[in-house]
Short mmCIF file of C-alpha atoms in Angstrom, two decimals:
data_model
loop_
_atom_site.label_atom_id
_atom_site.label_comp_id
_atom_site.label_asym_id
_atom_site.label_seq_id
_atom_site.Cartn_x
_atom_site.Cartn_y
_atom_site.Cartn_z
CA MET A 153 -37.48 3.99 -7.22
CA ASP A 154 -39.14 2.87 -4.45
CA THR A 155 -38.70 2.89 -0.69
CA ARG A 156 -36.95 -0.35 -0.37
CA GLN A 157 -34.70 0.37 -2.98
CA GLN A 158 -33.64 4.08 -2.45
CA ASN A 159 -33.04 1.45 1.64
CA ALA A 160 -30.73 -0.74 -0.16
CA LEU A 161 -28.83 1.47 -2.67
CA LYS A 162 -28.34 3.20 0.44
CA LYS A 163 -27.11 0.29 2.59
CA ALA A 164 -25.05 -0.11 -0.62
CA LYS A 165 -22.81 2.94 -0.93
CA ASN A 166 -22.28 3.24 3.15
CA PHE A 167 -21.45 -1.04 2.40
CA ILE A 168 -18.84 0.78 0.16
CA LYS A 169 -17.11 3.42 2.28
CA LEU A 170 -17.05 0.95 4.69
CA LEU A 171 -14.63 -1.05 2.92
CA SER A 172 -13.71 1.97 1.27
CA CYS A 173 -12.29 3.82 4.75
CA PHE A 174 -10.71 -0.12 5.80
CA SER A 175 -9.06 0.16 2.63
CA LEU A 176 -7.64 3.16 2.80
CA LEU A 177 -6.53 2.03 6.27
CA ALA A 178 -4.42 -1.29 5.76
CA ALA A 179 -3.64 -1.00 2.72
CA PRO A 180 0.12 0.91 3.88
CA LEU A 181 -0.32 -1.09 7.40
CA LEU A 182 -0.10 -5.02 6.42
CA SER A 183 2.32 -3.58 3.67
CA ALA A 184 4.46 -1.63 7.22
CA VAL A 185 4.53 -5.03 8.70
CA GLY A 186 5.57 -6.82 5.73
CA TRP A 187 7.86 -5.13 5.30
CA GLY A 188 9.01 -4.44 9.40
CA ILE A 189 8.50 -7.94 10.60
CA SER A 190 11.38 -9.02 8.17
CA HIS A 191 13.81 -7.65 11.28
CA ASP A 192 14.25 -9.32 14.31
CA SER A 193 14.73 -6.17 16.07
CA LEU A 194 13.49 -3.05 16.20
CA SER A 195 17.56 -1.54 16.47
CA SER A 196 18.19 -3.47 13.03
CA LEU A 197 14.88 -1.51 11.27
CA PHE A 198 15.30 1.59 12.27
CA ASP A 199 18.84 1.37 11.50
CA LEU A 200 18.11 4.19 8.87
CA ASN A 201 21.30 4.30 6.60
CA LEU A 202 22.32 6.23 3.30
CA PHE A 203 24.94 4.00 2.71
CA HIS A 204 24.77 0.49 3.06
CA GLN A 205 21.04 -1.41 2.94
CA ALA A 206 20.50 -2.76 6.78
CA LYS A 207 20.48 -6.65 6.03
CA ASN A 208 16.80 -8.58 7.32
CA ARG A 209 16.74 -11.73 8.64
CA ALA A 210 15.49 -13.18 5.24
CA PHE A 211 18.83 -12.21 3.69
CA TYR A 212 20.86 -15.06 6.10
CA LEU A 213 17.92 -17.84 5.35
CA SER A 214 18.67 -20.83 2.44
CA PRO A 215 16.81 -23.59 1.92
CA THR A 216 18.78 -25.64 4.29
CA SER A 217 17.27 -23.62 6.60
CA ASP A 218 15.05 -24.19 10.04
CA PRO A 219 11.09 -23.67 8.56
CA ALA A 220 9.92 -21.89 11.33
CA LEU A 221 12.31 -19.11 10.47
CA ILE A 222 12.18 -19.47 7.00
CA PHE A 223 7.80 -18.56 7.99
CA ARG A 224 8.93 -15.88 10.89
CA TYR A 225 10.91 -14.57 8.43
CA PHE A 226 10.80 -15.08 4.47
CA LEU A 227 7.14 -16.78 4.64
CA LEU A 228 4.67 -14.18 7.30
CA PRO A 229 6.27 -11.10 5.85
CA HIS A 230 5.41 -11.76 2.08
CA TYR A 231 1.54 -12.62 3.85
CA PHE A 232 1.57 -9.33 4.56
CA LEU A 233 2.27 -7.22 1.53
CA TYR A 234 0.46 -10.08 -0.52
CA ALA A 235 -3.27 -8.92 1.37
CA SER A 236 -2.05 -5.09 1.00
CA MET A 237 -1.90 -5.30 -3.18
CA PRO A 238 -5.78 -5.75 -3.39
CA LEU A 239 -6.25 -2.98 -0.83
CA TYR A 240 -3.93 -1.05 -2.94
CA ILE A 241 -5.62 -1.42 -5.79
CA ALA A 242 -8.96 -0.45 -3.50
CA SER A 243 -7.63 2.42 -1.95
CA THR A 244 -6.62 3.03 -5.89
CA ILE A 245 -10.04 3.92 -7.07
CA THR A 246 -11.39 5.60 -3.42
CA ILE A 247 -8.56 8.20 -3.98
CA THR A 248 -9.40 8.82 -7.57
CA ASN A 249 -12.95 9.16 -6.75
CA PHE A 250 -12.47 12.12 -4.44
CA THR A 251 -9.61 13.48 -6.27
CA TYR A 252 -10.26 13.16 -10.83
CA LYS A 253 -12.99 17.19 -10.68
CA ILE A 254 -9.61 19.29 -10.72
CA ALA A 255 -7.36 16.93 -11.49
CA PRO A 256 -8.54 14.11 -14.53
CA TRP A 257 -5.09 14.03 -15.63
CA THR A 258 -3.32 13.15 -13.22
CA SER A 259 -5.85 11.20 -11.43
CA PHE A 260 -6.84 8.88 -14.22
CA ILE A 261 -2.83 8.07 -15.13
CA GLY A 262 -2.01 7.77 -10.97
CA ALA A 263 -4.92 5.34 -11.01
CA ILE A 264 -3.83 3.11 -13.67
CA LEU A 265 -0.33 3.36 -13.44
CA SER A 266 -0.91 2.45 -9.05
CA ILE A 267 -3.48 -0.72 -9.89
CA ILE A 268 -0.52 -2.37 -12.91
CA GLY A 269 1.75 -2.42 -10.37
CA SER A 270 -0.35 -4.23 -7.87
CA VAL A 271 -1.25 -6.90 -9.90
CA TYR A 272 1.90 -7.80 -10.85
CA PHE A 273 2.66 -6.80 -7.29
CA ILE A 274 0.55 -9.48 -6.44
CA GLY A 275 2.51 -12.00 -9.60
CA VAL A 276 5.37 -11.54 -8.08
CA LEU A 277 4.98 -12.52 -4.76
CA GLY A 278 2.08 -15.47 -5.62
CA ALA A 279 5.66 -16.73 -7.67
CA TYR A 280 7.75 -15.95 -4.58
CA LEU A 281 5.13 -17.77 -2.43
CA SER A 282 3.94 -21.02 -4.59
CA ALA A 283 8.32 -22.25 -4.17
CA PRO A 284 10.32 -23.05 -1.91
CA LEU A 285 12.89 -20.78 -0.75
CA GLY A 286 15.88 -19.89 -2.97
CA SER A 287 14.09 -21.34 -6.15
CA VAL A 288 12.35 -19.25 -7.72
CA SER A 289 15.08 -18.39 -10.98
CA MET A 290 15.00 -14.57 -12.01
CA THR A 291 13.99 -15.13 -15.76
CA GLY A 292 12.93 -12.49 -18.06
CA ILE A 293 9.49 -11.98 -16.81
CA ILE A 294 10.40 -12.14 -13.17
CA GLN A 295 12.75 -8.92 -13.74
CA LEU A 296 9.81 -7.34 -16.07
CA SER A 297 7.75 -7.99 -13.40
CA PHE A 298 10.35 -5.62 -11.15
CA VAL A 299 10.34 -3.15 -12.08
CA LEU A 300 5.83 -3.14 -13.59
CA CYS A 301 6.22 -2.90 -9.27
CA LEU A 302 7.29 -0.28 -9.00
CA LEU A 303 4.89 1.46 -11.13
CA LEU A 304 2.36 1.10 -7.00
CA PHE A 305 4.31 3.70 -6.10
CA VAL A 306 4.82 5.82 -9.17
CA GLY A 307 0.90 5.85 -9.86
CA ASN A 308 0.78 6.83 -5.32
CA ILE A 309 2.51 10.16 -6.41
CA LEU A 310 0.89 11.40 -8.89
CA LEU A 311 -2.41 10.48 -6.85
CA GLY A 312 -0.56 12.39 -3.64
CA ILE A 313 -0.55 15.34 -6.50
CA SER A 314 -3.48 15.39 -6.88
CA LEU A 315 -5.10 14.43 -3.26
CA TYR A 316 -2.02 17.89 -3.00
CA ARG A 317 -3.76 20.19 -5.63
CA ASN A 318 -7.87 19.08 -4.63
CA ARG A 319 -6.94 19.84 -1.09
CA VAL A 320 -9.13 17.39 0.02
CA ASN A 321 -6.49 15.89 2.82
CA SER A 322 -4.14 19.09 5.05
CA LYS A 323 -0.82 20.38 2.63
CA TRP A 324 1.00 18.94 4.88
CA THR A 325 -0.21 15.07 4.81
CA SER A 326 -0.50 15.03 0.88
CA ALA A 327 3.43 16.03 0.85
CA LEU A 328 3.80 13.21 3.38
CA PHE A 329 2.21 10.76 1.15
CA ILE A 330 4.46 12.02 -1.68
CA LEU A 331 7.06 11.43 0.41
CA GLY A 332 6.08 7.64 1.41
CA ASN A 333 6.07 6.75 -1.72
CA SER A 334 8.22 8.27 -3.08
CA LEU A 335 10.89 6.54 -0.09
CA ILE A 336 10.75 3.44 -1.25
CA LEU A 337 11.07 4.54 -4.82
CA THR A 338 14.33 5.38 -3.88
CA PHE A 339 15.10 2.80 -1.44
CA PRO A 340 13.26 -0.52 -3.23
CA GLY A 341 14.53 -3.77 -1.24
CA ILE A 342 15.30 -2.34 1.51
CA GLU A 343 13.02 -2.93 4.56
CA ASN A 344 13.28 -0.79 7.04
CA TRP A 345 13.02 2.88 4.72
CA MET A 346 10.10 0.76 2.45
CA THR A 347 8.31 -0.04 5.86
CA LEU A 348 8.96 4.14 6.64
CA GLY A 349 7.56 4.92 3.75
CA SER A 350 3.83 2.57 4.59
CA LEU A 351 3.96 4.21 7.94
CA CYS A 352 4.39 8.01 5.99
CA MET A 353 1.57 7.12 3.90
CA LEU A 354 -1.01 6.15 6.85
CA PHE A 355 -1.41 9.59 7.68
CA PRO A 356 -2.99 11.08 4.35
CA MET A 357 -4.76 7.79 4.06
CA TYR A 358 -6.15 8.48 8.42
CA GLN A 359 -7.44 11.33 7.56
CA LEU A 360 -9.48 11.02 4.37
CA SER A 361 -10.55 7.62 6.41
CA ARG A 362 -12.62 9.41 8.57
CA ARG A 363 -13.83 12.52 6.21
CA LEU A 364 -14.95 9.03 4.03
CA TYR A 365 -16.48 7.89 7.22
CA GLU A 366 -17.89 11.50 7.49
CA GLU A 367 -19.82 10.60 4.84
CA ILE A 368 -21.73 7.99 6.13
CA ASP A 369 -25.62 8.02 6.68
CA PHE A 370 -26.39 5.69 9.69
CA ASN A 371 -29.80 6.32 9.43
CA ARG A 372 -32.88 4.46 8.28
#
């Protein structure tokens, strides 16, 4: 391999690592924003009650509501979630690359489940974003897709276990990653708990992205 090819390969690897760093941070951040802004106040967002579901503003919308309110409390939050899903796929591949040597089966199964869940999440969000508010019929395939969406967070828990076993991150941040995804699985559809779960994922993903960033060779 000549010098030009080596430089091209080096630039490609650096670019992939930069994209990986971005996806690790942006995926949980975008989902946290998407779930968080469906509430109109911090007091509503952090009404973390185990025994009732805090209602977000989208709950009170109807097809005849003000279009500005529909955009603010229904469409805009879903746009953020829609944008986060491809980044979850990229972050899954990145985590697997760090963990597969020590925990190959846990990493592999976790990656497959996370990718499947992300793909179905994209499909469900696409259905809701492409139709007027309240017009999506809860057919059998939509209901099944809702269930399959949760595989994203099941897979992430397995990846968190792989991170914990590999000690890629500190143990407490790997445990925080597991906790964040467990919260989302425990309280599906309750946006304030899901926001908290996404925020929990930010800490371990920051630690992992910083480690990956330090591996980038910026020297020509």
